Amino acid sequence: MKRVSDLCLACFAALFLLVPFLLVWLIVRITSKGPALYWSDRVGRNNQIFKMPKFRSMRVDTPAVATHLLGNPEQFLTPVGSFLRKSSLDELPQLWSILHGDMSFVGPRPALFNQDDLIALRTEYGVHKLVPGLTGWAQINGRDELPIPDKVKLDVEYMQQQSFLMDIKIIVLTFVKVLRREGIQH
């Protein structure tokens, strides 16, 4: 049921967001060197690595680590990078990952391939069995501000309580958080 609703919603969103997608793609290409899309190695269901697309908000020479691990992340942002991140427009290409089946709309956010501490904790608590999401329970309860153990605790809560209604609640609250630009550090 969740996969069918993901496919339907992703197809609708892809059609609805086609013009904004093309505009963001063009703006990224015009304002910085390199491709508009960045394909990040992420950890999916059962700790399988997949390629997740995002609009590139960082320069092409940025190290492949979590943003909070960069000494001065602002120095790596493209001219429109901060706006893309704060508005979450950099996430639009992840609709591809949902259509492809690597992601869902709701689930734990996919870890970077080198976030060993996060991957280990999620595996210990069984969260790795879930399909990662575009948004999730941890996303709406702190986003970038949460330490890893707190993120995993919220991922476990989601795993134990997940339902169609909870997913709808998370999607609605995600829109509210994005509009208010809450919980974003960079």
Short mmCIF file of N, CA and C in Angstrom, two decimals:
data_model
loop_
_atom_site.label_atom_id
_atom_site.label_comp_id
_atom_site.label_asym_id
_atom_site.label_seq_id
_atom_site.Cartn_x
_atom_site.Cartn_y
_atom_site.Cartn_z
N MET A 1 0.83 -1.20 0.00
CA MET A 1 0.00 0.00 0.00
C MET A 1 0.88 1.27 0.00
N LYS A 2 1.94 1.27 0.83
CA LYS A 2 2.79 2.45 0.91
C LYS A 2 3.49 2.70 -0.42
N ARG A 3 3.97 1.64 -1.08
CA ARG A 3 4.66 1.79 -2.36
C ARG A 3 3.72 2.35 -3.43
N VAL A 4 2.48 1.89 -3.45
CA VAL A 4 1.50 2.38 -4.43
C VAL A 4 1.22 3.87 -4.19
N SER A 5 1.03 4.24 -2.92
CA SER A 5 0.76 5.66 -2.63
C SER A 5 1.99 6.51 -2.94
N ASP A 6 3.20 5.98 -2.69
CA ASP A 6 4.42 6.71 -3.06
C ASP A 6 4.48 6.96 -4.56
N LEU A 7 4.19 5.92 -5.35
CA LEU A 7 4.22 6.05 -6.81
C LEU A 7 3.20 7.08 -7.31
N CYS A 8 1.99 7.00 -6.81
CA CYS A 8 0.94 7.93 -7.23
C CYS A 8 1.30 9.37 -6.87
N LEU A 9 1.73 9.57 -5.63
CA LEU A 9 2.08 10.91 -5.18
C LEU A 9 3.31 11.44 -5.91
N ALA A 10 4.30 10.58 -6.17
CA ALA A 10 5.51 11.00 -6.88
C ALA A 10 5.20 11.39 -8.32
N CYS A 11 4.34 10.64 -8.97
CA CYS A 11 3.95 10.98 -10.35
C CYS A 11 3.22 12.32 -10.39
N PHE A 12 2.30 12.51 -9.47
CA PHE A 12 1.56 13.78 -9.39
C PHE A 12 2.53 14.92 -9.09
N ALA A 13 3.42 14.74 -8.11
CA ALA A 13 4.38 15.78 -7.74
C ALA A 13 5.32 16.10 -8.88
N ALA A 14 5.77 15.07 -9.61
CA ALA A 14 6.68 15.28 -10.73
C ALA A 14 6.03 16.16 -11.80
N LEU A 15 4.77 15.91 -12.08
CA LEU A 15 4.05 16.74 -13.07
C LEU A 15 3.84 18.16 -12.55
N PHE A 16 3.42 18.27 -11.32
CA PHE A 16 3.13 19.56 -10.70
C PHE A 16 4.40 20.40 -10.54
N LEU A 17 5.52 19.74 -10.26
CA LEU A 17 6.78 20.45 -9.99
C LEU A 17 7.73 20.51 -11.18
N LEU A 18 7.26 20.14 -12.36
CA LEU A 18 8.13 20.13 -13.53
C LEU A 18 8.71 21.51 -13.83
N VAL A 19 7.89 22.54 -13.82
CA VAL A 19 8.39 23.89 -14.13
C VAL A 19 9.36 24.37 -13.04
N PRO A 20 9.02 24.27 -11.74
CA PRO A 20 10.02 24.66 -10.73
C PRO A 20 11.31 23.86 -10.84
N PHE A 21 11.19 22.57 -11.15
CA PHE A 21 12.38 21.72 -11.32
C PHE A 21 13.28 22.28 -12.42
N LEU A 22 12.69 22.60 -13.57
CA LEU A 22 13.47 23.13 -14.69
C LEU A 22 14.07 24.49 -14.36
N LEU A 23 13.34 25.33 -13.64
CA LEU A 23 13.86 26.65 -13.25
C LEU A 23 15.05 26.51 -12.29
N VAL A 24 14.93 25.64 -11.30
CA VAL A 24 16.03 25.44 -10.36
C VAL A 24 17.24 24.86 -11.09
N TRP A 25 17.01 23.89 -11.97
CA TRP A 25 18.10 23.31 -12.75
C TRP A 25 18.85 24.40 -13.50
N LEU A 26 18.09 25.28 -14.17
CA LEU A 26 18.69 26.37 -14.95
C LEU A 26 19.46 27.33 -14.05
N ILE A 27 18.90 27.70 -12.93
CA ILE A 27 19.55 28.64 -12.00
C ILE A 27 20.86 28.05 -11.47
N VAL A 28 20.86 26.77 -11.11
CA VAL A 28 22.08 26.14 -10.62
C VAL A 28 23.15 26.14 -11.70
N ARG A 29 22.77 25.81 -12.92
CA ARG A 29 23.73 25.77 -14.04
C ARG A 29 24.30 27.14 -14.34
N ILE A 30 23.48 28.18 -14.25
CA ILE A 30 23.93 29.53 -14.57
C ILE A 30 24.83 30.11 -13.48
N THR A 31 24.56 29.78 -12.23
CA THR A 31 25.26 30.44 -11.12
C THR A 31 26.51 29.72 -10.62
N SER A 32 26.81 28.52 -11.11
CA SER A 32 28.02 27.84 -10.64
C SER A 32 28.51 26.84 -11.69
N LYS A 33 29.79 26.54 -11.59
CA LYS A 33 30.39 25.56 -12.50
C LYS A 33 29.98 24.16 -12.08
N GLY A 34 29.86 23.28 -13.06
CA GLY A 34 29.54 21.89 -12.77
C GLY A 34 28.10 21.55 -13.09
N PRO A 35 27.75 20.28 -12.89
CA PRO A 35 26.39 19.82 -13.20
C PRO A 35 25.36 20.37 -12.21
N ALA A 36 24.13 20.43 -12.63
CA ALA A 36 23.05 20.91 -11.76
C ALA A 36 22.71 19.88 -10.69
N LEU A 37 22.85 18.61 -11.04
CA LEU A 37 22.52 17.55 -10.09
C LEU A 37 23.78 16.97 -9.46
N TYR A 38 23.66 16.64 -8.20
CA TYR A 38 24.73 15.96 -7.47
C TYR A 38 24.17 14.60 -7.06
N TRP A 39 24.87 13.54 -7.42
CA TRP A 39 24.43 12.19 -7.09
C TRP A 39 25.23 11.71 -5.88
N SER A 40 24.56 11.61 -4.76
CA SER A 40 25.20 11.28 -3.50
C SER A 40 25.03 9.79 -3.17
N ASP A 41 26.12 9.15 -2.75
CA ASP A 41 26.01 7.75 -2.30
C ASP A 41 25.34 7.75 -0.94
N ARG A 42 24.19 7.08 -0.86
CA ARG A 42 23.40 7.04 0.37
C ARG A 42 23.13 5.59 0.76
N VAL A 43 22.79 5.43 2.03
CA VAL A 43 22.48 4.10 2.56
C VAL A 43 20.97 3.92 2.56
N GLY A 44 20.53 2.90 1.87
CA GLY A 44 19.11 2.62 1.77
C GLY A 44 18.68 1.46 2.65
N ARG A 45 17.58 0.87 2.26
CA ARG A 45 17.01 -0.26 3.01
C ARG A 45 18.04 -1.39 3.08
N ASN A 46 18.13 -2.00 4.24
CA ASN A 46 19.08 -3.09 4.50
C ASN A 46 20.53 -2.69 4.22
N ASN A 47 20.82 -1.41 4.43
CA ASN A 47 22.17 -0.85 4.30
C ASN A 47 22.75 -0.97 2.89
N GLN A 48 21.88 -1.04 1.89
CA GLN A 48 22.33 -1.08 0.50
C GLN A 48 22.60 0.35 0.02
N ILE A 49 23.72 0.54 -0.66
CA ILE A 49 24.08 1.86 -1.18
C ILE A 49 23.30 2.14 -2.46
N PHE A 50 22.78 3.35 -2.57
CA PHE A 50 22.14 3.80 -3.80
C PHE A 50 22.56 5.23 -4.08
N LYS A 51 22.35 5.66 -5.30
CA LYS A 51 22.68 7.03 -5.72
C LYS A 51 21.44 7.90 -5.58
N MET A 52 21.54 8.95 -4.75
CA MET A 52 20.41 9.84 -4.51
C MET A 52 20.72 11.21 -5.13
N PRO A 53 19.86 11.68 -6.04
CA PRO A 53 20.11 12.98 -6.66
C PRO A 53 19.60 14.14 -5.81
N LYS A 54 20.35 15.23 -5.87
CA LYS A 54 19.93 16.49 -5.27
C LYS A 54 20.40 17.60 -6.20
N PHE A 55 19.73 18.73 -6.15
CA PHE A 55 20.28 19.87 -6.84
C PHE A 55 21.54 20.29 -6.10
N ARG A 56 22.57 20.57 -6.83
CA ARG A 56 23.86 20.89 -6.23
C ARG A 56 23.79 22.26 -5.57
N SER A 57 24.01 22.28 -4.26
CA SER A 57 24.02 23.51 -3.49
C SER A 57 25.44 23.85 -3.01
N MET A 58 26.36 22.92 -3.22
CA MET A 58 27.75 23.11 -2.81
C MET A 58 28.64 23.09 -4.06
N ARG A 59 29.80 23.70 -3.94
CA ARG A 59 30.75 23.69 -5.05
C ARG A 59 31.18 22.26 -5.36
N VAL A 60 31.66 22.04 -6.56
CA VAL A 60 32.04 20.69 -6.99
C VAL A 60 33.24 20.14 -6.22
N ASP A 61 34.06 20.99 -5.60
CA ASP A 61 35.24 20.52 -4.86
C ASP A 61 34.97 20.29 -3.38
N THR A 62 33.70 20.25 -2.97
CA THR A 62 33.34 20.05 -1.57
C THR A 62 33.57 18.60 -1.17
N PRO A 63 34.21 18.37 0.00
CA PRO A 63 34.40 16.98 0.46
C PRO A 63 33.05 16.28 0.67
N ALA A 64 33.01 14.97 0.41
CA ALA A 64 31.78 14.18 0.53
C ALA A 64 31.57 13.74 1.96
N VAL A 65 31.24 14.70 2.83
CA VAL A 65 30.94 14.42 4.23
C VAL A 65 29.68 15.17 4.61
N ALA A 66 29.11 14.80 5.75
CA ALA A 66 27.94 15.51 6.24
C ALA A 66 28.30 16.98 6.45
N THR A 67 27.39 17.87 6.12
CA THR A 67 27.65 19.31 6.17
C THR A 67 28.17 19.75 7.53
N HIS A 68 27.63 19.17 8.61
CA HIS A 68 28.06 19.61 9.94
C HIS A 68 29.53 19.24 10.23
N LEU A 69 30.12 18.37 9.42
CA LEU A 69 31.51 17.98 9.62
C LEU A 69 32.48 18.89 8.86
N LEU A 70 31.96 19.76 8.02
CA LEU A 70 32.81 20.73 7.33
C LEU A 70 33.14 21.85 8.30
N GLY A 71 34.39 22.28 8.30
CA GLY A 71 34.80 23.34 9.22
C GLY A 71 34.01 24.62 9.05
N ASN A 72 33.83 25.04 7.81
CA ASN A 72 33.09 26.25 7.49
C ASN A 72 32.23 25.96 6.26
N PRO A 73 31.06 25.37 6.45
CA PRO A 73 30.24 24.95 5.31
C PRO A 73 29.87 26.09 4.37
N GLU A 74 29.72 27.30 4.90
CA GLU A 74 29.31 28.43 4.06
C GLU A 74 30.30 28.69 2.94
N GLN A 75 31.59 28.38 3.16
CA GLN A 75 32.59 28.64 2.13
C GLN A 75 32.41 27.73 0.91
N PHE A 76 31.68 26.64 1.07
CA PHE A 76 31.47 25.69 -0.03
C PHE A 76 30.15 25.91 -0.76
N LEU A 77 29.27 26.76 -0.23
CA LEU A 77 27.97 26.97 -0.85
C LEU A 77 28.09 27.68 -2.20
N THR A 78 27.27 27.27 -3.13
CA THR A 78 27.17 27.99 -4.40
C THR A 78 26.41 29.28 -4.13
N PRO A 79 26.38 30.21 -5.10
CA PRO A 79 25.65 31.47 -4.89
C PRO A 79 24.17 31.27 -4.51
N VAL A 80 23.55 30.20 -4.98
CA VAL A 80 22.14 29.95 -4.63
C VAL A 80 21.99 28.79 -3.65
N GLY A 81 23.11 28.23 -3.19
CA GLY A 81 23.07 27.05 -2.34
C GLY A 81 22.31 27.22 -1.04
N SER A 82 22.54 28.33 -0.37
CA SER A 82 21.86 28.57 0.90
C SER A 82 20.34 28.62 0.70
N PHE A 83 19.92 29.34 -0.34
CA PHE A 83 18.49 29.43 -0.64
C PHE A 83 17.91 28.05 -0.96
N LEU A 84 18.62 27.27 -1.78
CA LEU A 84 18.12 25.94 -2.14
C LEU A 84 17.94 25.07 -0.91
N ARG A 85 18.90 25.14 0.02
CA ARG A 85 18.83 24.32 1.22
C ARG A 85 17.72 24.79 2.16
N LYS A 86 17.64 26.09 2.39
CA LYS A 86 16.63 26.62 3.30
C LYS A 86 15.22 26.42 2.78
N SER A 87 15.06 26.45 1.46
CA SER A 87 13.74 26.24 0.86
C SER A 87 13.46 24.77 0.59
N SER A 88 14.48 23.92 0.77
CA SER A 88 14.42 22.47 0.48
C SER A 88 14.21 22.18 -1.01
N LEU A 89 14.44 23.16 -1.86
CA LEU A 89 14.34 22.94 -3.30
C LEU A 89 15.43 22.00 -3.80
N ASP A 90 16.53 21.91 -3.06
CA ASP A 90 17.61 20.98 -3.45
C ASP A 90 17.15 19.53 -3.39
N GLU A 91 16.06 19.28 -2.69
CA GLU A 91 15.54 17.92 -2.51
C GLU A 91 14.63 17.45 -3.65
N LEU A 92 14.19 18.35 -4.53
CA LEU A 92 13.24 17.98 -5.58
C LEU A 92 13.65 16.75 -6.41
N PRO A 93 14.92 16.63 -6.81
CA PRO A 93 15.28 15.46 -7.63
C PRO A 93 15.11 14.11 -6.92
N GLN A 94 14.91 14.12 -5.62
CA GLN A 94 14.73 12.86 -4.91
C GLN A 94 13.42 12.18 -5.29
N LEU A 95 12.56 12.89 -6.00
CA LEU A 95 11.37 12.23 -6.55
C LEU A 95 11.79 11.05 -7.43
N TRP A 96 12.94 11.20 -8.10
CA TRP A 96 13.47 10.09 -8.91
C TRP A 96 13.70 8.87 -8.03
N SER A 97 14.31 9.06 -6.88
CA SER A 97 14.61 7.94 -5.97
C SER A 97 13.33 7.28 -5.46
N ILE A 98 12.28 8.09 -5.31
CA ILE A 98 10.99 7.53 -4.88
C ILE A 98 10.39 6.71 -6.01
N LEU A 99 10.40 7.26 -7.22
CA LEU A 99 9.87 6.53 -8.37
C LEU A 99 10.66 5.26 -8.62
N HIS A 100 11.96 5.31 -8.41
CA HIS A 100 12.84 4.17 -8.64
C HIS A 100 12.70 3.10 -7.55
N GLY A 101 12.16 3.47 -6.39
CA GLY A 101 11.96 2.52 -5.30
C GLY A 101 13.06 2.53 -4.25
N ASP A 102 14.06 3.41 -4.39
CA ASP A 102 15.12 3.50 -3.39
C ASP A 102 14.68 4.25 -2.15
N MET A 103 13.66 5.10 -2.31
CA MET A 103 13.17 5.92 -1.20
C MET A 103 11.65 5.91 -1.18
N SER A 104 11.13 6.39 -0.07
CA SER A 104 9.70 6.60 0.12
C SER A 104 9.52 8.09 0.43
N PHE A 105 8.29 8.55 0.48
CA PHE A 105 8.08 9.93 0.91
C PHE A 105 8.41 10.08 2.40
N VAL A 106 8.06 9.07 3.19
CA VAL A 106 8.30 9.13 4.63
C VAL A 106 9.10 7.94 5.08
N GLY A 107 10.10 8.21 5.88
CA GLY A 107 10.98 7.19 6.44
C GLY A 107 12.19 7.89 7.03
N PRO A 108 13.12 7.18 7.60
CA PRO A 108 14.33 7.85 8.09
C PRO A 108 15.11 8.44 6.92
N ARG A 109 15.67 9.63 7.10
CA ARG A 109 16.46 10.23 6.02
C ARG A 109 17.64 9.33 5.70
N PRO A 110 17.97 9.12 4.42
CA PRO A 110 19.08 8.23 4.07
C PRO A 110 20.43 8.80 4.53
N ALA A 111 21.19 7.97 5.21
CA ALA A 111 22.51 8.39 5.69
C ALA A 111 23.48 8.46 4.53
N LEU A 112 24.48 9.32 4.68
CA LEU A 112 25.61 9.30 3.75
C LEU A 112 26.34 7.98 3.92
N PHE A 113 26.98 7.51 2.87
CA PHE A 113 27.68 6.22 2.91
C PHE A 113 28.76 6.16 3.99
N ASN A 114 29.27 7.32 4.40
CA ASN A 114 30.37 7.35 5.37
C ASN A 114 29.95 7.79 6.77
N GLN A 115 28.67 7.84 7.04
CA GLN A 115 28.19 8.18 8.38
C GLN A 115 28.10 6.90 9.22
N ASP A 116 29.26 6.35 9.51
CA ASP A 116 29.34 5.04 10.18
C ASP A 116 28.61 4.99 11.51
N ASP A 117 28.68 6.07 12.29
CA ASP A 117 28.02 6.09 13.60
C ASP A 117 26.50 6.00 13.45
N LEU A 118 25.94 6.74 12.51
CA LEU A 118 24.50 6.71 12.27
C LEU A 118 24.06 5.35 11.72
N ILE A 119 24.82 4.84 10.77
CA ILE A 119 24.50 3.54 10.16
C ILE A 119 24.54 2.43 11.22
N ALA A 120 25.56 2.44 12.06
CA ALA A 120 25.70 1.41 13.10
C ALA A 120 24.54 1.45 14.09
N LEU A 121 24.16 2.65 14.54
CA LEU A 121 23.05 2.76 15.49
C LEU A 121 21.72 2.33 14.86
N ARG A 122 21.49 2.74 13.64
CA ARG A 122 20.26 2.33 12.96
C ARG A 122 20.21 0.82 12.77
N THR A 123 21.35 0.23 12.46
CA THR A 123 21.40 -1.22 12.30
C THR A 123 21.15 -1.92 13.63
N GLU A 124 21.74 -1.41 14.69
CA GLU A 124 21.55 -1.99 16.03
C GLU A 124 20.09 -2.02 16.44
N TYR A 125 19.34 -0.98 16.06
CA TYR A 125 17.94 -0.88 16.47
C TYR A 125 16.95 -1.35 15.39
N GLY A 126 17.45 -1.86 14.27
CA GLY A 126 16.59 -2.40 13.23
C GLY A 126 16.01 -1.38 12.27
N VAL A 127 16.41 -0.12 12.40
CA VAL A 127 15.88 0.93 11.54
C VAL A 127 16.34 0.73 10.10
N HIS A 128 17.47 0.06 9.92
CA HIS A 128 18.01 -0.16 8.57
C HIS A 128 17.07 -0.97 7.68
N LYS A 129 16.08 -1.61 8.27
CA LYS A 129 15.12 -2.41 7.49
C LYS A 129 14.06 -1.54 6.80
N LEU A 130 13.99 -0.27 7.18
CA LEU A 130 13.00 0.63 6.59
C LEU A 130 13.54 1.26 5.31
N VAL A 131 12.63 1.56 4.40
CA VAL A 131 12.99 2.33 3.21
C VAL A 131 13.19 3.77 3.66
N PRO A 132 14.32 4.39 3.30
CA PRO A 132 14.53 5.78 3.72
C PRO A 132 13.54 6.72 3.05
N GLY A 133 13.37 7.90 3.67
CA GLY A 133 12.35 8.82 3.18
C GLY A 133 12.87 10.20 2.82
N LEU A 134 12.07 10.88 2.02
CA LEU A 134 12.31 12.27 1.68
C LEU A 134 12.17 13.12 2.94
N THR A 135 11.28 12.72 3.81
CA THR A 135 11.11 13.35 5.11
C THR A 135 10.84 12.25 6.12
N GLY A 136 10.86 12.61 7.38
CA GLY A 136 10.64 11.61 8.41
C GLY A 136 10.35 12.23 9.75
N TRP A 137 10.11 11.38 10.71
CA TRP A 137 9.77 11.79 12.07
C TRP A 137 10.91 12.62 12.68
N ALA A 138 12.15 12.22 12.45
CA ALA A 138 13.29 12.99 12.96
C ALA A 138 13.39 14.33 12.24
N GLN A 139 13.07 14.35 10.96
CA GLN A 139 13.12 15.60 10.19
C GLN A 139 12.22 16.67 10.79
N ILE A 140 11.02 16.28 11.17
CA ILE A 140 10.09 17.30 11.68
C ILE A 140 10.28 17.56 13.17
N ASN A 141 11.15 16.80 13.79
CA ASN A 141 11.41 17.00 15.22
C ASN A 141 12.82 17.50 15.49
N GLY A 142 13.39 18.23 14.52
CA GLY A 142 14.69 18.81 14.77
C GLY A 142 15.59 18.95 13.58
N ARG A 143 15.42 18.11 12.58
CA ARG A 143 16.18 18.18 11.33
C ARG A 143 17.68 18.20 11.59
N ASP A 144 18.38 19.24 11.14
CA ASP A 144 19.84 19.30 11.26
C ASP A 144 20.32 19.51 12.70
N GLU A 145 19.43 19.93 13.57
CA GLU A 145 19.83 20.28 14.93
C GLU A 145 20.00 19.08 15.86
N LEU A 146 19.55 17.91 15.45
CA LEU A 146 19.54 16.73 16.34
C LEU A 146 20.87 15.99 16.35
N PRO A 147 21.35 15.61 17.54
CA PRO A 147 22.49 14.70 17.58
C PRO A 147 22.07 13.32 17.08
N ILE A 148 23.01 12.54 16.59
CA ILE A 148 22.71 11.24 15.98
C ILE A 148 21.92 10.31 16.90
N PRO A 149 22.27 10.15 18.18
CA PRO A 149 21.46 9.25 19.02
C PRO A 149 19.99 9.68 19.11
N ASP A 150 19.73 10.99 19.10
CA ASP A 150 18.35 11.47 19.15
C ASP A 150 17.63 11.19 17.83
N LYS A 151 18.34 11.34 16.70
CA LYS A 151 17.74 11.02 15.40
C LYS A 151 17.32 9.56 15.36
N VAL A 152 18.21 8.68 15.84
CA VAL A 152 17.92 7.25 15.80
C VAL A 152 16.76 6.92 16.73
N LYS A 153 16.71 7.57 17.87
CA LYS A 153 15.58 7.35 18.80
C LYS A 153 14.26 7.70 18.12
N LEU A 154 14.24 8.80 17.38
CA LEU A 154 13.03 9.20 16.66
C LEU A 154 12.74 8.25 15.49
N ASP A 155 13.80 7.77 14.83
CA ASP A 155 13.61 6.77 13.77
C ASP A 155 12.98 5.50 14.32
N VAL A 156 13.40 5.10 15.51
CA VAL A 156 12.83 3.91 16.16
C VAL A 156 11.37 4.15 16.50
N GLU A 157 11.05 5.34 17.02
CA GLU A 157 9.66 5.68 17.32
C GLU A 157 8.81 5.56 16.06
N TYR A 158 9.33 6.09 14.94
CA TYR A 158 8.60 6.00 13.68
C TYR A 158 8.40 4.54 13.28
N MET A 159 9.46 3.75 13.39
CA MET A 159 9.39 2.34 13.00
C MET A 159 8.31 1.61 13.81
N GLN A 160 8.20 1.93 15.08
CA GLN A 160 7.25 1.25 15.96
C GLN A 160 5.82 1.74 15.77
N GLN A 161 5.65 2.99 15.33
CA GLN A 161 4.32 3.58 15.26
C GLN A 161 3.84 3.85 13.83
N GLN A 162 4.63 3.47 12.84
CA GLN A 162 4.30 3.87 11.47
C GLN A 162 2.92 3.40 11.04
N SER A 163 2.27 4.32 10.34
CA SER A 163 0.94 4.06 9.80
C SER A 163 0.69 5.07 8.69
N PHE A 164 -0.36 4.85 7.93
CA PHE A 164 -0.71 5.77 6.86
C PHE A 164 -1.01 7.16 7.43
N LEU A 165 -1.75 7.21 8.54
CA LEU A 165 -2.09 8.49 9.15
C LEU A 165 -0.86 9.21 9.69
N MET A 166 0.08 8.44 10.26
CA MET A 166 1.31 9.07 10.75
C MET A 166 2.11 9.64 9.58
N ASP A 167 2.16 8.92 8.46
CA ASP A 167 2.86 9.42 7.28
C ASP A 167 2.22 10.72 6.78
N ILE A 168 0.90 10.78 6.75
CA ILE A 168 0.20 12.01 6.33
C ILE A 168 0.56 13.15 7.28
N LYS A 169 0.55 12.88 8.56
CA LYS A 169 0.89 13.90 9.56
C LYS A 169 2.32 14.41 9.33
N ILE A 170 3.25 13.51 9.06
CA ILE A 170 4.65 13.90 8.84
C ILE A 170 4.78 14.74 7.57
N ILE A 171 4.07 14.38 6.51
CA ILE A 171 4.13 15.14 5.27
C ILE A 171 3.58 16.55 5.48
N VAL A 172 2.45 16.67 6.16
CA VAL A 172 1.85 17.98 6.43
C VAL A 172 2.79 18.83 7.30
N LEU A 173 3.33 18.23 8.36
CA LEU A 173 4.24 18.97 9.24
C LEU A 173 5.54 19.34 8.53
N THR A 174 5.96 18.53 7.57
CA THR A 174 7.15 18.86 6.79
C THR A 174 6.92 20.14 5.99
N PHE A 175 5.76 20.25 5.35
CA PHE A 175 5.45 21.47 4.60
C PHE A 175 5.47 22.69 5.51
N VAL A 176 4.91 22.55 6.70
CA VAL A 176 4.89 23.65 7.67
C VAL A 176 6.32 24.04 8.04
N LYS A 177 7.16 23.05 8.35
CA LYS A 177 8.56 23.31 8.74
C LYS A 177 9.33 23.96 7.60
N VAL A 178 9.12 23.49 6.37
CA VAL A 178 9.83 24.05 5.22
C VAL A 178 9.41 25.50 5.01
N LEU A 179 8.12 25.76 5.09
CA LEU A 179 7.64 27.14 4.92
C LEU A 179 8.20 28.07 5.99
N ARG A 180 8.35 27.56 7.21
CA ARG A 180 8.90 28.36 8.31
C ARG A 180 10.42 28.33 8.36
N ARG A 181 11.01 27.44 7.52
CA ARG A 181 12.48 27.26 7.48
C ARG A 181 13.04 26.90 8.85
N GLU A 182 12.35 26.02 9.53
CA GLU A 182 12.76 25.59 10.86
C GLU A 182 13.75 24.43 10.79
N GLY A 183 14.72 24.42 11.71
CA GLY A 183 15.62 23.30 11.89
C GLY A 183 16.70 23.18 10.84
N ILE A 184 16.96 24.24 10.08
CA ILE A 184 17.99 24.21 9.05
C ILE A 184 19.17 25.03 9.51
N GLN A 185 20.35 24.42 9.50
CA GLN A 185 21.54 25.13 9.94
C GLN A 185 22.29 25.77 8.78
N HIS A 186 22.31 25.15 7.61
CA HIS A 186 23.12 25.67 6.48
C HIS A 186 22.27 25.78 5.25
#
